């Protein structure tokens, strides 16, 4: 039995929860649950009851009454559940029969003592190495990190196979604690940002991350140290593609002139243009930087109004129209000292706009 199977929930749940439409309770497969419980090193059922009452099982999807919930799904007794009984010596098998049965079926059965460490304990040890990717793991087990403590003999080099039925999820889960797993910025957005920084080559990448920490934070980017591993399944092609080293970018003046012709109104529309979300104008080509304020900061960049051409529009709109004045002779001919039209000057002016 593999994967997460739906069992009746723990009897401590109410009948309303059990048969109503409020929610479904999905518990761990028996073998996975037992493997986790054994990693707790409990000595008795009393210890188990204390763990249940402490709330440590909350969110782990293991029932408080496993003897009832797993009654027909693998349950034997409390010693088997807690791992407090010594398994009987397995019968001797000829070398031809040792691998006859699938490893997943017998590896963690109570009658066969495995040479491998309990999955949850092994994972805890592995997470201390601080690796993030499967490739790093493979280098470790192949002795490519001589300065690091070697992997203990009772932790397998192929955990995805050994623990496939008893806790294995994926390499991220195996190598990193959930709280330490990093959610990196989406590939294409990251690549646009990286290209705009005009990084010379692959060898300059780590130094860029180190020197430009403030810039990266200001733009709310989360960039991986090893992008070729992080993005291998989400768009990665090569370091040249990532850095944009083989692209012939347009110069600042000609690009700005072209951008003016698009008549984008603000930075939000610019971002939509960069993402291809404005359908009535051509899509941005690879030779136009998505972050021109970074790419052209030393080549003429002023501000967004200048880049989009909105500064000129605002300037024209704010300039008062030209005016003209004409002189008209007053009817009083200047004979009335306090004439309301000319104030005794004999003429007055009219402004035409």
Short mmCIF file of C-alpha atoms in Angstrom, two decimals:
data_model
loop_
_atom_site.label_atom_id
_atom_site.label_comp_id
_atom_site.label_asym_id
_atom_site.label_seq_id
_atom_site.Cartn_x
_atom_site.Cartn_y
_atom_site.Cartn_z
CA UNK A 1 0.00 0.00 0.00
CA UNK A 2 1.62 3.25 -1.09
CA UNK A 3 0.90 6.96 -1.07
CA UNK A 4 -1.65 8.74 1.10
CA UNK A 5 -4.72 6.54 1.41
CA UNK A 6 -8.02 7.74 2.78
CA UNK A 7 -8.96 6.02 5.99
CA UNK A 8 -11.82 6.66 8.37
CA UNK A 9 -10.65 9.44 10.61
CA UNK A 10 -9.60 9.00 14.18
CA UNK A 11 -12.64 8.08 16.34
CA UNK A 12 -12.00 11.23 18.35
CA UNK A 13 -13.47 13.19 15.42
CA UNK A 14 -17.17 13.86 15.68
CA UNK A 15 -19.69 12.01 13.52
CA UNK A 16 -20.62 15.37 12.02
CA UNK A 17 -17.05 15.78 10.80
CA UNK A 18 -16.92 12.18 9.65
CA UNK A 19 -20.09 12.03 7.58
CA UNK A 20 -20.85 15.69 6.98
CA UNK A 21 -19.57 17.87 4.18
CA UNK A 22 -17.37 20.07 6.35
CA UNK A 23 -14.08 18.49 5.30
CA UNK A 24 -12.32 15.22 4.61
CA UNK A 25 -9.55 14.04 6.89
CA UNK A 26 -6.71 12.40 5.00
CA UNK A 27 -4.22 10.47 7.10
CA UNK A 28 -0.78 9.18 6.30
CA UNK A 29 -0.33 5.69 4.92
CA UNK A 30 0.26 3.25 7.80
CA UNK A 31 3.90 2.52 6.94
CA UNK A 32 4.76 6.20 6.63
CA UNK A 33 3.02 7.01 9.91
CA UNK A 34 4.74 4.13 11.71
CA UNK A 35 8.12 5.18 10.34
CA UNK A 36 7.64 8.68 11.72
CA UNK A 37 6.46 7.45 15.11
CA UNK A 38 9.45 5.14 15.44
CA UNK A 39 11.74 8.11 14.85
CA UNK A 40 10.35 9.64 18.07
CA UNK A 41 12.03 6.85 20.11
CA UNK A 42 9.05 6.40 22.42
CA UNK A 43 9.29 3.58 24.97
CA UNK A 44 5.66 2.80 25.74
CA UNK A 45 2.03 3.49 25.00
CA UNK A 46 2.09 5.91 27.94
CA UNK A 47 4.77 7.95 26.16
CA UNK A 48 2.58 7.90 23.05
CA UNK A 49 -0.41 9.24 25.00
CA UNK A 50 1.76 12.09 26.31
CA UNK A 51 2.83 13.02 22.78
CA UNK A 52 -0.80 13.03 21.63
CA UNK A 53 -1.89 15.24 24.53
CA UNK A 54 1.02 17.64 23.94
CA UNK A 55 -0.31 18.48 20.47
CA UNK A 56 2.95 17.58 18.72
CA UNK A 57 1.03 15.54 16.14
CA UNK A 58 -1.06 18.51 15.04
CA UNK A 59 -0.76 18.97 11.28
CA UNK A 60 1.17 15.71 10.79
CA UNK A 61 -1.94 13.67 9.85
CA UNK A 62 -1.24 10.76 12.19
CA UNK A 63 -4.21 9.57 14.28
CA UNK A 64 -4.27 9.62 18.07
CA UNK A 65 -5.74 6.09 18.06
CA UNK A 66 -3.70 4.20 15.46
CA UNK A 67 -4.81 0.83 16.84
CA UNK A 68 -8.36 1.62 15.70
CA UNK A 69 -7.72 3.64 12.55
CA UNK A 70 -5.15 1.24 11.07
CA UNK A 71 -6.80 -1.93 12.38
CA UNK A 72 -7.24 -3.37 8.90
CA UNK A 73 -4.40 -1.47 7.27
CA UNK A 74 -1.24 -2.92 8.80
CA UNK A 75 -1.68 -2.57 12.55
CA UNK A 76 -0.11 -5.36 14.68
CA UNK A 77 0.51 -4.10 18.19
CA UNK A 78 1.97 -1.20 20.15
CA UNK A 79 5.51 -2.58 20.18
CA UNK A 80 5.45 -2.77 16.40
CA UNK A 81 3.99 0.75 16.18
CA UNK A 82 6.59 2.27 18.48
CA UNK A 83 9.47 0.10 17.32
CA UNK A 84 10.16 -1.24 20.80
CA UNK A 85 10.21 -4.93 19.91
CA UNK A 86 13.21 -6.73 18.47
CA UNK A 87 12.30 -8.16 15.07
CA UNK A 88 12.89 -11.87 14.65
CA UNK A 89 15.90 -12.95 12.66
CA UNK A 90 14.88 -13.30 9.01
CA UNK A 91 15.15 -16.69 7.42
CA UNK A 92 18.29 -17.25 5.43
CA UNK A 93 17.76 -16.87 1.72
CA UNK A 94 19.85 -17.95 -1.16
CA UNK A 95 21.54 -15.15 -3.07
CA UNK A 96 19.16 -15.76 -5.95
CA UNK A 97 16.14 -14.96 -3.76
CA UNK A 98 17.47 -11.96 -1.88
CA UNK A 99 16.19 -9.50 -4.46
CA UNK A 100 13.21 -11.53 -5.62
CA UNK A 101 10.63 -9.33 -3.86
CA UNK A 102 10.30 -5.60 -4.55
CA UNK A 103 12.27 -3.53 -2.04
CA UNK A 104 9.32 -1.29 -1.28
CA UNK A 105 7.21 -4.19 -0.02
CA UNK A 106 9.63 -5.71 2.48
CA UNK A 107 12.19 -3.06 3.29
CA UNK A 108 10.29 -1.57 6.19
CA UNK A 109 8.22 -4.56 7.31
CA UNK A 110 8.46 -5.45 10.99
CA UNK A 111 10.05 -8.83 10.24
CA UNK A 112 13.05 -7.52 8.30
CA UNK A 113 15.65 -5.36 10.02
CA UNK A 114 16.96 -2.83 7.53
CA UNK A 115 20.54 -1.60 7.54
CA UNK A 116 19.30 1.87 6.64
CA UNK A 117 18.48 4.58 9.12
CA UNK A 118 14.83 5.48 9.70
CA UNK A 119 13.72 7.90 6.94
CA UNK A 120 12.89 10.82 9.22
CA UNK A 121 16.13 10.49 11.18
CA UNK A 122 18.15 10.16 7.97
CA UNK A 123 16.47 13.21 6.47
CA UNK A 124 17.27 15.23 9.59
CA UNK A 125 20.96 14.31 9.30
CA UNK A 126 21.05 15.10 5.58
CA UNK A 127 19.42 18.50 6.03
CA UNK A 128 22.34 19.55 8.23
CA UNK A 129 24.62 19.48 5.19
CA UNK A 130 22.86 22.56 3.81
CA UNK A 131 22.45 21.35 0.24
CA UNK A 132 19.60 22.44 -2.02
CA UNK A 133 19.85 20.41 -5.22
CA UNK A 134 20.11 16.77 -6.23
CA UNK A 135 23.33 17.50 -8.14
CA UNK A 136 25.00 18.63 -4.91
CA UNK A 137 23.87 15.43 -3.23
CA UNK A 138 25.39 13.33 -5.99
CA UNK A 139 28.68 15.19 -5.65
CA UNK A 140 28.65 14.46 -1.91
CA UNK A 141 28.09 10.72 -2.24
CA UNK A 142 30.78 10.59 -4.93
CA UNK A 143 33.33 12.18 -2.60
CA UNK A 144 33.56 15.50 -4.44
CA UNK A 145 33.35 17.47 -1.18
CA UNK A 146 36.43 16.17 0.67
CA UNK A 147 36.22 18.96 3.23
CA UNK A 148 32.72 17.89 4.27
CA UNK A 149 31.92 15.08 6.66
CA UNK A 150 31.18 11.96 4.58
CA UNK A 151 27.68 10.53 4.53
CA UNK A 152 27.10 7.94 7.32
CA UNK A 153 27.09 4.34 6.08
CA UNK A 154 23.51 3.76 7.21
CA UNK A 155 22.10 6.55 5.00
CA UNK A 156 21.59 5.41 1.39
CA UNK A 157 22.95 7.25 -1.61
CA UNK A 158 19.70 6.55 -3.46
CA UNK A 159 17.10 7.68 -0.90
CA UNK A 160 14.47 8.25 -3.57
CA UNK A 161 14.42 4.49 -4.14
CA UNK A 162 15.10 3.17 -0.63
CA UNK A 163 12.49 5.40 1.03
CA UNK A 164 10.04 5.51 -1.87
CA UNK A 165 7.29 3.86 0.23
CA UNK A 166 8.07 5.37 3.62
CA UNK A 167 8.15 9.15 3.52
CA UNK A 168 9.92 10.19 0.33
CA UNK A 169 8.45 13.29 -1.38
CA UNK A 170 11.12 14.95 -3.49
CA UNK A 171 14.72 16.17 -3.38
CA UNK A 172 13.88 19.58 -1.96
CA UNK A 173 12.14 17.95 0.99
CA UNK A 174 15.03 15.51 1.49
CA UNK A 175 17.74 18.17 1.45
CA UNK A 176 16.10 21.20 3.03
CA UNK A 177 13.75 21.83 5.92
CA UNK A 178 10.46 23.33 4.75
CA UNK A 179 11.14 26.55 6.66
CA UNK A 180 14.44 27.00 4.82
CA UNK A 181 13.23 26.29 1.31
CA UNK A 182 13.46 29.44 -0.82
CA UNK A 183 10.82 30.64 -3.26
CA UNK A 184 12.84 32.21 -6.07
CA UNK A 185 11.59 34.82 -8.51
CA UNK A 186 10.03 33.35 -11.66
CA UNK A 187 12.61 32.52 -14.37
CA UNK A 188 11.69 34.98 -17.13
CA UNK A 189 11.32 37.92 -14.76
CA UNK A 190 14.66 37.04 -13.15
CA UNK A 191 16.34 36.74 -16.54
CA UNK A 192 15.04 40.15 -17.66
CA UNK A 193 16.48 41.71 -14.51
CA UNK A 194 19.80 39.90 -14.85
CA UNK A 195 20.23 40.84 -18.51
CA UNK A 196 19.58 44.50 -17.72
CA UNK A 197 22.54 44.46 -15.33
CA UNK A 198 24.91 43.60 -18.19
CA UNK A 199 26.93 40.99 -16.31
CA UNK A 200 30.07 40.13 -18.24
CA UNK A 201 30.21 36.36 -17.90
CA UNK A 202 29.42 33.30 -15.80
CA UNK A 203 32.46 33.92 -13.61
CA UNK A 204 31.06 37.31 -12.54
CA UNK A 205 27.70 35.95 -11.39
CA UNK A 206 28.45 35.27 -7.72
CA UNK A 207 30.26 38.58 -7.32
CA UNK A 208 27.24 40.35 -8.83
CA UNK A 209 24.99 38.77 -6.18
CA UNK A 210 27.39 39.79 -3.44
CA UNK A 211 27.97 43.39 -4.55
CA UNK A 212 24.39 44.20 -5.58
CA UNK A 213 22.48 42.91 -2.57
CA UNK A 214 20.76 46.27 -2.02
CA UNK A 215 19.69 46.59 -5.66
CA UNK A 216 18.30 43.05 -5.71
CA UNK A 217 16.30 43.70 -2.55
CA UNK A 218 15.00 47.05 -3.83
CA UNK A 219 13.61 45.32 -6.91
CA UNK A 220 12.15 42.53 -4.75
CA UNK A 221 14.11 39.86 -6.60
CA UNK A 222 15.09 36.53 -5.07
CA UNK A 223 17.85 35.15 -7.27
CA UNK A 224 19.45 31.70 -6.91
CA UNK A 225 23.19 31.29 -6.62
CA UNK A 226 22.90 28.33 -8.99
CA UNK A 227 20.31 29.38 -11.58
CA UNK A 228 21.29 26.52 -13.90
CA UNK A 229 20.00 24.09 -11.27
CA UNK A 230 17.04 26.06 -9.95
CA UNK A 231 15.56 26.84 -13.38
CA UNK A 232 16.59 23.70 -15.28
CA UNK A 233 12.93 22.69 -15.73
CA UNK A 234 11.42 26.16 -16.12
CA UNK A 235 13.21 27.85 -19.00
CA UNK A 236 16.96 27.53 -18.50
CA UNK A 237 19.01 27.19 -21.69
CA UNK A 238 22.57 28.32 -21.02
CA UNK A 239 24.63 30.89 -19.16
CA UNK A 240 24.88 32.97 -22.34
CA UNK A 241 21.10 33.05 -22.60
CA UNK A 242 20.73 33.84 -18.88
CA UNK A 243 23.13 36.79 -19.03
CA UNK A 244 22.12 37.89 -22.54
CA UNK A 245 25.76 37.98 -23.65
CA UNK A 246 24.97 37.02 -27.25
CA UNK A 247 22.22 39.62 -27.81
CA UNK A 248 22.96 42.81 -29.78
CA UNK A 249 21.04 45.37 -27.75
CA UNK A 250 19.79 48.63 -29.24
CA UNK A 251 21.50 51.85 -28.16
CA UNK A 252 19.79 54.22 -25.76
CA UNK A 253 18.75 56.97 -28.20
CA UNK A 254 17.26 54.77 -30.90
CA UNK A 255 15.48 52.63 -28.32
CA UNK A 256 13.99 55.67 -26.60
CA UNK A 257 12.79 57.04 -29.93
CA UNK A 258 11.08 53.73 -30.65
CA UNK A 259 9.50 53.62 -27.20
CA UNK A 260 8.09 57.13 -27.71
CA UNK A 261 6.28 55.85 -30.80
CA UNK A 262 4.44 53.28 -28.69
CA UNK A 263 2.79 56.08 -26.68
CA UNK A 264 2.88 54.22 -23.38
CA UNK A 265 1.46 56.38 -20.63
CA UNK A 266 3.20 55.20 -17.47
CA UNK A 267 5.47 52.62 -15.89
CA UNK A 268 2.61 50.18 -15.38
CA UNK A 269 1.97 50.15 -19.13
CA UNK A 270 5.70 49.69 -19.70
CA UNK A 271 5.68 46.58 -17.50
CA UNK A 272 2.65 45.26 -19.35
CA UNK A 273 4.47 45.89 -22.64
CA UNK A 274 7.53 43.99 -21.39
CA UNK A 275 5.33 41.03 -20.50
CA UNK A 276 3.55 41.05 -23.86
CA UNK A 277 0.20 41.97 -22.34
CA UNK A 278 -0.64 44.88 -24.65
CA UNK A 279 -2.08 43.38 -27.80
CA UNK A 280 -2.41 46.44 -30.06
CA UNK A 281 1.33 47.20 -30.20
CA UNK A 282 4.33 45.03 -31.16
CA UNK A 283 5.78 42.81 -28.45
CA UNK A 284 9.08 43.72 -26.86
CA UNK A 285 12.00 42.10 -28.64
CA UNK A 286 14.96 40.54 -26.83
CA UNK A 287 17.24 43.44 -27.75
CA UNK A 288 15.23 45.91 -25.64
CA UNK A 289 16.07 45.88 -21.94
CA UNK A 290 13.15 45.34 -19.57
CA UNK A 291 14.84 47.48 -16.92
CA UNK A 292 16.22 50.44 -18.94
CA UNK A 293 16.80 52.50 -15.80
CA UNK A 294 19.47 49.93 -14.87
CA UNK A 295 20.86 49.15 -18.30
CA UNK A 296 21.19 52.78 -19.43
CA UNK A 297 21.93 54.47 -16.10
CA UNK A 298 25.32 55.64 -17.42
CA UNK A 299 24.24 56.19 -21.03
CA UNK A 300 21.65 58.94 -20.91
CA UNK A 301 18.88 57.71 -18.62
CA UNK A 302 16.95 60.56 -16.94
CA UNK A 303 13.60 59.34 -15.71
CA UNK A 304 10.48 57.46 -16.81
CA UNK A 305 8.79 60.51 -18.30
CA UNK A 306 11.79 61.06 -20.55
CA UNK A 307 11.95 57.36 -21.47
CA UNK A 308 8.27 57.05 -22.35
CA UNK A 309 7.96 60.48 -23.94
CA UNK A 310 5.36 61.63 -21.44
CA UNK A 311 7.54 64.54 -20.25
CA UNK A 312 7.20 66.28 -23.62
CA UNK A 313 3.44 65.76 -23.64
CA UNK A 314 3.13 67.25 -20.17
CA UNK A 315 5.37 70.16 -21.16
CA UNK A 316 3.22 70.97 -24.18
CA UNK A 317 0.06 70.64 -22.14
CA UNK A 318 1.32 72.96 -19.41
CA UNK A 319 2.61 75.74 -21.75
CA UNK A 320 0.11 78.67 -21.86
CA UNK A 321 -1.16 79.58 -25.32
CA UNK A 322 0.34 82.61 -27.09
CA UNK A 323 -1.56 85.89 -26.57
CA UNK A 324 -1.82 89.18 -28.56
CA UNK A 325 -2.81 92.66 -27.43
CA UNK A 326 -4.48 95.39 -29.55
CA UNK A 327 -4.93 99.07 -28.73
CA UNK A 328 -8.33 100.65 -29.11
CA UNK A 329 -9.03 104.39 -28.97
CA UNK A 330 -11.41 105.32 -26.21
CA UNK A 331 -14.51 107.30 -27.02
CA UNK A 332 -13.69 109.88 -24.34
CA UNK A 333 -10.53 110.90 -26.24
CA UNK A 334 -8.83 111.24 -22.87
CA UNK A 335 -11.05 114.06 -21.74
CA UNK A 336 -12.52 112.14 -18.82
CA UNK A 337 -9.92 111.86 -16.06
CA UNK A 338 -11.34 108.76 -14.43
CA UNK A 339 -12.86 107.07 -17.47
CA UNK A 340 -13.80 103.48 -16.59
CA UNK A 341 -12.38 102.24 -19.92
CA UNK A 342 -9.11 104.13 -20.35
CA UNK A 343 -8.63 105.83 -16.99
CA UNK A 344 -8.03 109.13 -18.77
CA UNK A 345 -5.32 107.81 -21.15
CA UNK A 346 -7.53 108.06 -24.25
CA UNK A 347 -7.03 104.40 -25.19
CA UNK A 348 -7.20 100.91 -23.74
CA UNK A 349 -5.87 97.47 -24.67
CA UNK A 350 -7.65 94.21 -25.39
CA UNK A 351 -5.86 90.83 -25.09
CA UNK A 352 -6.61 88.22 -27.73
CA UNK A 353 -5.69 84.55 -27.18
#
